[in-house]
Every structure is written in C-alpha cells, then in structure tokens.
Coordinates of C-alpha atoms and ligand atoms in Angstrom, one line a residue:
X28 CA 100.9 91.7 106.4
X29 CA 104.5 91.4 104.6
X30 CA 105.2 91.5 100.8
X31 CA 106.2 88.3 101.1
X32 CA 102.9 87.0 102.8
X33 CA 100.8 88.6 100.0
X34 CA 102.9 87.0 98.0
X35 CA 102.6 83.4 99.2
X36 CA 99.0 83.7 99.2
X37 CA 98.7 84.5 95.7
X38 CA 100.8 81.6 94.6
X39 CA 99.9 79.0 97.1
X40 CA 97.1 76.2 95.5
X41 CA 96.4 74.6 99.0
X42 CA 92.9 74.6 99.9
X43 CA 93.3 73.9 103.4
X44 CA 95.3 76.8 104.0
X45 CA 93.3 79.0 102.0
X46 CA 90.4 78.1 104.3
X47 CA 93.0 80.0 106.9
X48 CA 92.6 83.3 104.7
X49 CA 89.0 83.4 104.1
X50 CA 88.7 82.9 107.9
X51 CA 91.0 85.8 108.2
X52 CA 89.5 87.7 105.9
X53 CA 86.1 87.4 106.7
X54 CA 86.6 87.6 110.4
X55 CA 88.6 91.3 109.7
X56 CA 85.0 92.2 107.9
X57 CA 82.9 91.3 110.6
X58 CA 85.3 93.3 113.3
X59 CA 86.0 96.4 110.9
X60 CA 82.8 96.8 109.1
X61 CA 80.1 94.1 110.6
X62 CA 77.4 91.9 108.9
X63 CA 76.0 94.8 106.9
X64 CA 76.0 94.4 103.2
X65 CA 75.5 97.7 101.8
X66 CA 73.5 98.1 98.4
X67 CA 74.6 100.8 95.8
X68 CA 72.6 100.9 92.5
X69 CA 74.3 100.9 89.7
X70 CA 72.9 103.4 86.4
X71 CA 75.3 102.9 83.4
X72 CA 74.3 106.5 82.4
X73 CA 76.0 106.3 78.9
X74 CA 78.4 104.0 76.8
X75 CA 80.1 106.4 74.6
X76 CA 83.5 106.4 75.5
X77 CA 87.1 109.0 74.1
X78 CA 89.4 106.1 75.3
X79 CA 91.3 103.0 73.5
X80 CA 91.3 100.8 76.6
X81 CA 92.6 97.6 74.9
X82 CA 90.6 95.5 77.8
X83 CA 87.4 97.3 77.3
X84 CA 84.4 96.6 74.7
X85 CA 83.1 99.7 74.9
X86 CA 86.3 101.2 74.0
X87 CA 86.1 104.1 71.0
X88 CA 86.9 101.7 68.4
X89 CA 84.5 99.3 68.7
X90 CA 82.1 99.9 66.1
X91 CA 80.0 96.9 66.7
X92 CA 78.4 98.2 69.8
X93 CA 75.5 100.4 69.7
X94 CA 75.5 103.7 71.8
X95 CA 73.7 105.3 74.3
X96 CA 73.6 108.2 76.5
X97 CA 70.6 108.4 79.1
X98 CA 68.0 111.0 79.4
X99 CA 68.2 113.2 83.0
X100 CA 64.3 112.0 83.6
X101 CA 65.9 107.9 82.9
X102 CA 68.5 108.7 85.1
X103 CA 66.2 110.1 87.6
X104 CA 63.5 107.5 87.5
X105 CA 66.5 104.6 88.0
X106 CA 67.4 107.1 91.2
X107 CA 64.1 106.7 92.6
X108 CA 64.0 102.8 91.9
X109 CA 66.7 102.7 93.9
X110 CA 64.8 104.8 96.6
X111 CA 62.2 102.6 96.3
X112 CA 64.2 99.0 97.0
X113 CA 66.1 100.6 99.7
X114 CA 69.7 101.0 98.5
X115 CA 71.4 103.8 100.3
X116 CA 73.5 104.7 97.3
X117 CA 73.4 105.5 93.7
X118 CA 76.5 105.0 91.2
X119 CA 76.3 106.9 87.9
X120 CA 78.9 105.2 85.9
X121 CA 79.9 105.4 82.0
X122 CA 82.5 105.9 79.4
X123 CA 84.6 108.9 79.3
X124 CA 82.2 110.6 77.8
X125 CA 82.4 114.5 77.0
X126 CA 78.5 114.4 75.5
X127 CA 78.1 114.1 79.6
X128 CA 78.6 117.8 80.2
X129 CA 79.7 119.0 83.2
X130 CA 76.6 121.1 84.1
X131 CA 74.3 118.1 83.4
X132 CA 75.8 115.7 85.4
X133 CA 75.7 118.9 88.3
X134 CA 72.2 119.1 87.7
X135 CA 71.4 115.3 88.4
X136 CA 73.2 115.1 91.6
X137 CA 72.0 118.0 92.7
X138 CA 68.6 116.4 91.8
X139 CA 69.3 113.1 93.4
X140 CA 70.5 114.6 96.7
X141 CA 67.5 116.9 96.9
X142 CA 64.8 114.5 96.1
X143 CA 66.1 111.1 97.6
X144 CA 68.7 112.1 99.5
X145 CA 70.8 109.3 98.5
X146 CA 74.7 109.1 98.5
X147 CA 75.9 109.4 95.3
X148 CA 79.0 108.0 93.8
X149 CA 80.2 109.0 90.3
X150 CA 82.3 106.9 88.0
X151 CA 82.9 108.8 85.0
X152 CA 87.0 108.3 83.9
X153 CA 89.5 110.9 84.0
X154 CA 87.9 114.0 83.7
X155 CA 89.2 117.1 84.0
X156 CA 89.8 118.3 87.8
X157 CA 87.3 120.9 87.1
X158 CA 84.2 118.4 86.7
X159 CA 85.3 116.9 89.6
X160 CA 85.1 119.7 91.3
X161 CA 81.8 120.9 90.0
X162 CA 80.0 117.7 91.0
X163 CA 81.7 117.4 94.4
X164 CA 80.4 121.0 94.8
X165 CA 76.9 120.1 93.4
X166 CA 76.7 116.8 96.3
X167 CA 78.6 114.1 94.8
X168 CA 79.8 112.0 97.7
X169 CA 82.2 109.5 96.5
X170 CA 83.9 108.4 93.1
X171 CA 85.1 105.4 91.3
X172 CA 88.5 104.7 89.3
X173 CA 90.3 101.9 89.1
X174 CA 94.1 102.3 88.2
X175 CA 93.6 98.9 86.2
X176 CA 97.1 97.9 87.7
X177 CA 100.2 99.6 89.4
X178 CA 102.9 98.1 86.5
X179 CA 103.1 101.8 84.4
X180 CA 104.3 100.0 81.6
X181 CA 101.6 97.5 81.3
X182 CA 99.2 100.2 82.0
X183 CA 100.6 101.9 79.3
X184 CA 99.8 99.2 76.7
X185 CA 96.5 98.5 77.9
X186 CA 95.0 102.0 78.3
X187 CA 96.4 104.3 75.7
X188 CA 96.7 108.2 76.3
X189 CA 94.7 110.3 74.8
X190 CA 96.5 112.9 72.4
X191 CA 98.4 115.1 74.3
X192 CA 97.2 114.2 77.7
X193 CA 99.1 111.7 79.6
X194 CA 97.0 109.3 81.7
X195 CA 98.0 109.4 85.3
X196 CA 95.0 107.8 87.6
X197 CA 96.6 108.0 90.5
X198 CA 97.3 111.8 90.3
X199 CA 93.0 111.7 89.1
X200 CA 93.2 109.9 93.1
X201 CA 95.0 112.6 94.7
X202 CA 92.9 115.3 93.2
X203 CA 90.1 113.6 94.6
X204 CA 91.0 113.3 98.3
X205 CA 91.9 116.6 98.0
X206 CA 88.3 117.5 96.7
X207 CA 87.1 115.7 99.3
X208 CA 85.6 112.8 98.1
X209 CA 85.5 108.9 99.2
X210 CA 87.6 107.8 97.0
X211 CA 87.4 104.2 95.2
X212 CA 89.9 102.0 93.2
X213 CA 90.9 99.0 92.3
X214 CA 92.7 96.1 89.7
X215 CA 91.4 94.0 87.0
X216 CA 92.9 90.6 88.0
X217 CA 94.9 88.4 84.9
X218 CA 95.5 90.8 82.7
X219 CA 98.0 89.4 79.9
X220 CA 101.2 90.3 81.4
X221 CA 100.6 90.7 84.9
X222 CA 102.8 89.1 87.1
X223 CA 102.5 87.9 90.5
X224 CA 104.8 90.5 91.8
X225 CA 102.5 93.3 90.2
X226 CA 99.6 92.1 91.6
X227 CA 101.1 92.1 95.0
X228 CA 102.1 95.7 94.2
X229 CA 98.8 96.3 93.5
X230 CA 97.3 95.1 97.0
X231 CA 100.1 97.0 98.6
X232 CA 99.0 100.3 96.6
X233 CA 95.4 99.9 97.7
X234 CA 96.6 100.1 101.3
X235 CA 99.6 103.3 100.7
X236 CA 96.4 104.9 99.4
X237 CA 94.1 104.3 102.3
X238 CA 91.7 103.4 100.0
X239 CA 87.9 103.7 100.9
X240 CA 86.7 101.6 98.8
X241 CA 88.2 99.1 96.3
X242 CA 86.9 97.0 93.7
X243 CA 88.3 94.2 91.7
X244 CA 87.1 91.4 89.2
X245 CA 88.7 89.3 86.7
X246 CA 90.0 90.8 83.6
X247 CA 87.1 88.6 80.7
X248 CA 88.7 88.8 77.2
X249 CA 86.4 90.4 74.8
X250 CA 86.7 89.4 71.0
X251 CA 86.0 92.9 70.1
X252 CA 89.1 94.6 71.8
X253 CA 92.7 94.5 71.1
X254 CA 93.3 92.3 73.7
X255 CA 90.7 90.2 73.6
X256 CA 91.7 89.3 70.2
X257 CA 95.4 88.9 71.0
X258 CA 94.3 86.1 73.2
X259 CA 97.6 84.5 74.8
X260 CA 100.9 86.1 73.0
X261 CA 100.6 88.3 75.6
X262 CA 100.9 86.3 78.7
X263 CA 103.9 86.8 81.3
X264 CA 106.5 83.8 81.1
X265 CA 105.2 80.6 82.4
X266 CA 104.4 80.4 86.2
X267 CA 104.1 84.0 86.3
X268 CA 101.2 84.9 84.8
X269 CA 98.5 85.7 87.2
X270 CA 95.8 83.5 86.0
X271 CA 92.4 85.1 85.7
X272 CA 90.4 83.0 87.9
X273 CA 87.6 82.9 90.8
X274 CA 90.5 81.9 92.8
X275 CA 92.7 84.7 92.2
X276 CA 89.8 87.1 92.3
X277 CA 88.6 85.5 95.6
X278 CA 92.3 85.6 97.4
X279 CA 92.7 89.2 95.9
X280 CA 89.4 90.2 97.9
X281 CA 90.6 88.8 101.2
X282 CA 94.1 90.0 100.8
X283 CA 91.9 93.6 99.5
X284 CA 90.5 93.2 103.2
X285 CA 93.0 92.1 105.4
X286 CA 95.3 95.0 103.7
X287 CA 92.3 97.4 104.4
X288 CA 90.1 96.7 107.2
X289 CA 87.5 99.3 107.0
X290 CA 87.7 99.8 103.3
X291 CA 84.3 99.2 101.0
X292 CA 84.7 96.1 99.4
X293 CA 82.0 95.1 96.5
X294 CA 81.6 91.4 95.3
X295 CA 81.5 92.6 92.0
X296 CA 79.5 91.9 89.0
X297 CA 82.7 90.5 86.7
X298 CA 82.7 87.6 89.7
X299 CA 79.1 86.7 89.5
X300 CA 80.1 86.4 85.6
X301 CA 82.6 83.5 86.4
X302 CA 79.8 81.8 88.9
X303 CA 76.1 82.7 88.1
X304 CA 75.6 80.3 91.2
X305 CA 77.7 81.2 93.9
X306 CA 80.5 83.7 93.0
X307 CA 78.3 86.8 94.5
X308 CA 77.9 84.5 98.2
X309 CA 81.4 83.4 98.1
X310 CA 83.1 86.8 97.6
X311 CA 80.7 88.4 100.6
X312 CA 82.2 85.3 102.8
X313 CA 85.6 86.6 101.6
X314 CA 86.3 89.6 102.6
X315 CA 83.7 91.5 100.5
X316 CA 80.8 94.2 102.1
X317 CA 78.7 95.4 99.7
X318 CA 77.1 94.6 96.0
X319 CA 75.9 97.0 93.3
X320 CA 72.8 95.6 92.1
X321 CA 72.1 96.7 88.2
X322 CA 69.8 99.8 87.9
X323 CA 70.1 100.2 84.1
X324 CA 67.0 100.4 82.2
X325 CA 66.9 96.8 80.2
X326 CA 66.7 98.3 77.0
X327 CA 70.4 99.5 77.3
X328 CA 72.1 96.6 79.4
X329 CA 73.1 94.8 76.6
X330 CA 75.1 97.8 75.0
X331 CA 77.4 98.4 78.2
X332 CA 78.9 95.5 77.4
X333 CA 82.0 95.8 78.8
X334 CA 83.4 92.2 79.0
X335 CA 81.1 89.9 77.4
X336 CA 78.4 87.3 79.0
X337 CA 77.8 90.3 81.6
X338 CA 75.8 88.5 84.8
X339 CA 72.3 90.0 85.1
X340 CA 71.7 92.3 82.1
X341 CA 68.2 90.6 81.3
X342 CA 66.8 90.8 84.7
X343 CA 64.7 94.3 85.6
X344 CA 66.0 96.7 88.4
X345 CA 63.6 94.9 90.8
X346 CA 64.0 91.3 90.2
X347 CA 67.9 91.9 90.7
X348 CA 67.0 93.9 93.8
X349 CA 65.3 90.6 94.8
X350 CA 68.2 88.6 93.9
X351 CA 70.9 90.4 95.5
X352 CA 68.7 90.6 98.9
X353 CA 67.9 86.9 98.9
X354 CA 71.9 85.8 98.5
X355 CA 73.1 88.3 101.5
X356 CA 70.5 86.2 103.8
X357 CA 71.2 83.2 102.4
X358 CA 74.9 83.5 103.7
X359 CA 73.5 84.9 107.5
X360 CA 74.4 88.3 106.2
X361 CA 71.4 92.1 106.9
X362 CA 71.0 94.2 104.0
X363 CA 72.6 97.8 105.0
X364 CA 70.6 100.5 105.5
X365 CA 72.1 104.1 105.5
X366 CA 74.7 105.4 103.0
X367 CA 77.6 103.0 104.1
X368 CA 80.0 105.7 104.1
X369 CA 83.8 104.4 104.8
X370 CA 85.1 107.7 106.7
X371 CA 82.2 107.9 108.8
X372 CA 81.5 104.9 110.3
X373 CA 80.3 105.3 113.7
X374 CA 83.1 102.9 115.3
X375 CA 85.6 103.9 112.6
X376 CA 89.4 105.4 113.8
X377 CA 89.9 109.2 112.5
X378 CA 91.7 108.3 108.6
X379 CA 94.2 110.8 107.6
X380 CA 93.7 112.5 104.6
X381 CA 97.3 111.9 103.3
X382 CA 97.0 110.9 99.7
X383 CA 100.7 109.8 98.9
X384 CA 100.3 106.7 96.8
X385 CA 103.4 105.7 96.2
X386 CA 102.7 104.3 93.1
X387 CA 102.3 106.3 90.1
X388 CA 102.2 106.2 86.5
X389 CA 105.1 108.2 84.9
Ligands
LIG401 N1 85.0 104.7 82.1 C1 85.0 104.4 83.5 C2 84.2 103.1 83.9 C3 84.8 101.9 83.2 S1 83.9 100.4 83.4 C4 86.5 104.2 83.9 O1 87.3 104.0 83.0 O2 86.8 104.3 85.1 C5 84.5 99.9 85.0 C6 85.6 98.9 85.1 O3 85.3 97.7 84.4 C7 86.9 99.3 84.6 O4 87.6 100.2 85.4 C8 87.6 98.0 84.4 O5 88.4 97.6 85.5 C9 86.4 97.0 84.2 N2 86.5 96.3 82.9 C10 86.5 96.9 81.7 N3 86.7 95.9 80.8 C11 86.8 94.8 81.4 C12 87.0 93.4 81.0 N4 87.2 93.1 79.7 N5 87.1 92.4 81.9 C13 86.9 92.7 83.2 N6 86.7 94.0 83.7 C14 86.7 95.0 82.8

C-alpha cells in the first residue's frame, strides 16, 4: 500500500468505498491471523505516574485523582481470574511509576509464569533499559508502548521530558527487540494538531517497525489535563485536522492491518468508549484480533481514569469476561486459546529482527 493510498483512505467520507477497505481489511485478518480472537487481561497495577503527559488524566499534576498502587497478592489473585476465564495472557499496565520497583515487578512475573503459566505482557512507560531487562529475564513475554504519534514536535508538546532525560520511545522500541521481547505500539488518533499527513506517517512507522502488535484509540479530551482544557486552539488548520472519531479510529485499524498482516491488533477499550453498543464488534470486523477485557479490582477502576467516561469500569472481572466472549460469537468469531504470540504463529513467515524504525524522536 502507497503513501498516497493511506492517504486517500484517511480523507475519503465515501461509505461505499469504505465498505472496500473493511473487506480488505478483515479478509487480510482472516488469511494472516484467522478467526481467533485472543483474550489478554488487563490489571492496571498502579496509577501513580512521574510524567506530564498533557493527554493523560492520570498525569503527575492531576491532583484530583486518587492513587493507587496494587498489592503483589491483588495482582496475583487478578492473574488467576484470568486463569480461571481462560485468557491466555496477562497485561500489567500503569503509570511510570518508580514506587513499582524493579525487583517487585520480577517477582510477580516470575510468580505468574510459574503458577499459571500465562504470557505476560508489561506496560509500564519508559523505564530504564535495566528493568526491562530484569523482567524480560524474570519471563516477561511482550511489552506495550505507544509512541503517541511519529510528529517529534507534537510529541514534544504533548508528552513533556522528564528533567534531564529526553523522551525517545522509539529508541525504548529498539531496546526491546533487542531484549527480545514482542514488542507493541501504537497512536492516539485526533490529537490537537495532528494532521493527516502525520497520521499516515504513523501507519507507515507501524509497518518500518514490524510491529507485533499495535494498538490505537481515539485521543478523549479530559477536563483535568492540559489539553483537555485547551479544548480547540490547538487544532491543525481547517481540513487538516484528523478528527477524533469512530471513523478515523476504524479506517486507522484496517489501514493498521492491511500495513501489518500478522501484527496483534486489539479493538481497544477508548473505541468501546465512543460506541458502548457496537464499537468493540465493529473494530473485530475491521481489521482488529484480539480484546483486553478489564481485570482491575472494581474498587480501583474508577481512579485509572485515563480519558474520562472509561467503557466498563463498573462491571467485575467476570461479567466483562462474559461480555467480551458474547460479542466475539455474536460477529461468527472463537475465542483464542493459547498465548496468541505474533512471532510464533504456527503458519507465520520467519520476521527479522531488524528494529530500524525510521522514525524517531530527536
Ligand atoms: N504509562 C504507560 C501506560 C499509559 S495508558 C505508558 O505511558 O505507556 C495507555 C495508553 O492510553 C497511552 O499510551 C495513551 O495512548 C492512551 N491514553 C492516555 N490518555 C488518553 C486520552 N485522553 N484519550 C485516549 N487515549 C489516552
């Protein structure tokens, strides 16, 4: 696929033809990674955060939100919930938090692995190349990091550094290929300021990287955040702002897939936000292959509030279990059984390991 197709997706408003890319897109899934939708529990292990993201609500600043950091035993009981349902995967995902020592998060990995033999996939911000290390050497499997968006200077304004250490996510990538690990990104779509052309840059980073899995939502203005508040003044000039719809996120998952055929592609949670009916559904019929039901004890939902209006933070780690299973039959789809790796897919072509992105933040 050109730049230019990419780019004539993203702008075109034909429905018709749009039905021509979700049949592309979903017919690439079924080829590349078949009907299996693959369950990874999510366990938002803490909501302290270091970092100023201007996007995020759980950024530092925000002293309206009420914190949390998880026990080992909580985070061990939500491991063997997800046992217990089925999912082949748990995700341990929080702020960039340094009360999450290194050694602790070893120890729970190495505990998951040994007692439920789950993949495990991490999702803790840029920490140090040492932690990553450590927990790929204690079993962690795969890890999550978006690069937000591949335009260094908007990434600059949205996601400050912190002082003294420049923030590069796609050198955090590198290290982790080179560690070893599945490696996951991905884009918030309609941030103020992003233009069509970045976003296209952004689909064509996600397939320079070789991604193994990518994730991507709509960017949801919180009120509590600097650019939540800032509401519109920061919008790119008329006609090229990329709006932050279900549309764009939709035509970003198929273009995700089509630009990555094997990749891991979640319909994510921000989605569902923007349609509590159907958003989850329609994403799996676009390109997407797996969904991270919520594993979070209730009590804490609330506070990793993130974007606000969060889909399924009252609902217990079961009943969303229930949920998610029910909507991947309802659109003819199994529930995956397995870990769902990327790289070792029994059908899958031998992926290099070359980790040249050519995108980078200066
Ligand atoms: N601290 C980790 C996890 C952050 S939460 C990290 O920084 O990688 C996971 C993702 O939620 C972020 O990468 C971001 O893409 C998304 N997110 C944060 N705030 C958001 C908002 N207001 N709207 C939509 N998505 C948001």
């Amino acid at each position: 696929m050109t730049r230019n197709e990419i780019l004539d997706w993203l702008l075109t408003g034909d429905a018709g033809r749009l039905e021509e890319l979700w049949r592309r897109a979903d017919a690439v899934r079924r080829e590349n990674v078949g009907d299996d939708v693959h369950l990874r529990g999510l366990i938002e292990i803490s909501n302290h955060c270091v970092r100023r993201c201007a996007y995020c609500g759980i950024n530092a600043d925000n002293r309206a939100v009420g914190r949390y950091r998880m026990t080992a035993g909580e985070i061990l009981d939500s491991a063997r919930k997800a046992y217990e349902l089925g999912y082949g995967t748990v995700v341990m995902q929080a702020g960039e938090d340094y009360g999450l020592e290194t050694e602790f998060v070893s120890v729970i990995v190495r505990s998951i692995k040994a007692e439920t033999g789950l993949a495990v996939t991490l999702s803790l911000g840029e920490r140090p190349a040492e932690d990553l290390a450590a927990w790929r050497e204690a079993g962690a499997d795969r890890y999550l990091i978006r690069f937000e968006t591949s335009n260094p200077r908007l990434y600059r304004m949205i996601h400050p550094d912190l002082p003294g250490r420049r923030s590069d996510r796609f050198a955090v990538l590198r290290t982790l290929r080179r560690l070893g690990y599945e490696v996951g990104s991905g884009v918030m779509i309609g941030i103020p300021g992003q233009t069509y052309d970045d976003l296209a840059d952004d689909i064509e980073a996600f397939r320079d990287f070789k991604l193994d899995m990518i994730g991507v939502g709509p960017y949801i203005p919180h009120p509590g955040t600097p650019l939540g508040a800032a509401a519109g003044e920061l919008a790119a000039p008329e006609g090229r702002q990329v709006p932050a719809t279900e549309l764009m996120t939709y035509k970003t998952v198929a273009l995700a897939r089509i630009a990555c055929p094997r990749a891991n592609i979640p319909s994510t949670t921000a989605l569902a936000t923007l349609n509590k009916a159907s958003g989850r559904e329609l994403g799996l019929q676009r390109g997407a292959n797996v969904i991270m039901p919520n594993l979070t004890p209730v009590k804490y939902r609330a506070m990793y509030e993130i974007y606000p209006a969060k889909a399924c933070i009252y609902e217990t780690s079961d009943e969303c279990g229930a949920c998610v299973k029910r909507r991947i039959v309802s659109v003819g789809r199994t529930v995956g059984s397995g870990p769902g790796n990327s790289r070792n897919r029994p059908v899958a072509a031998p992926r290099g390991d070359s980790a040249q992105g050519k995108g980078s933040h200066p």
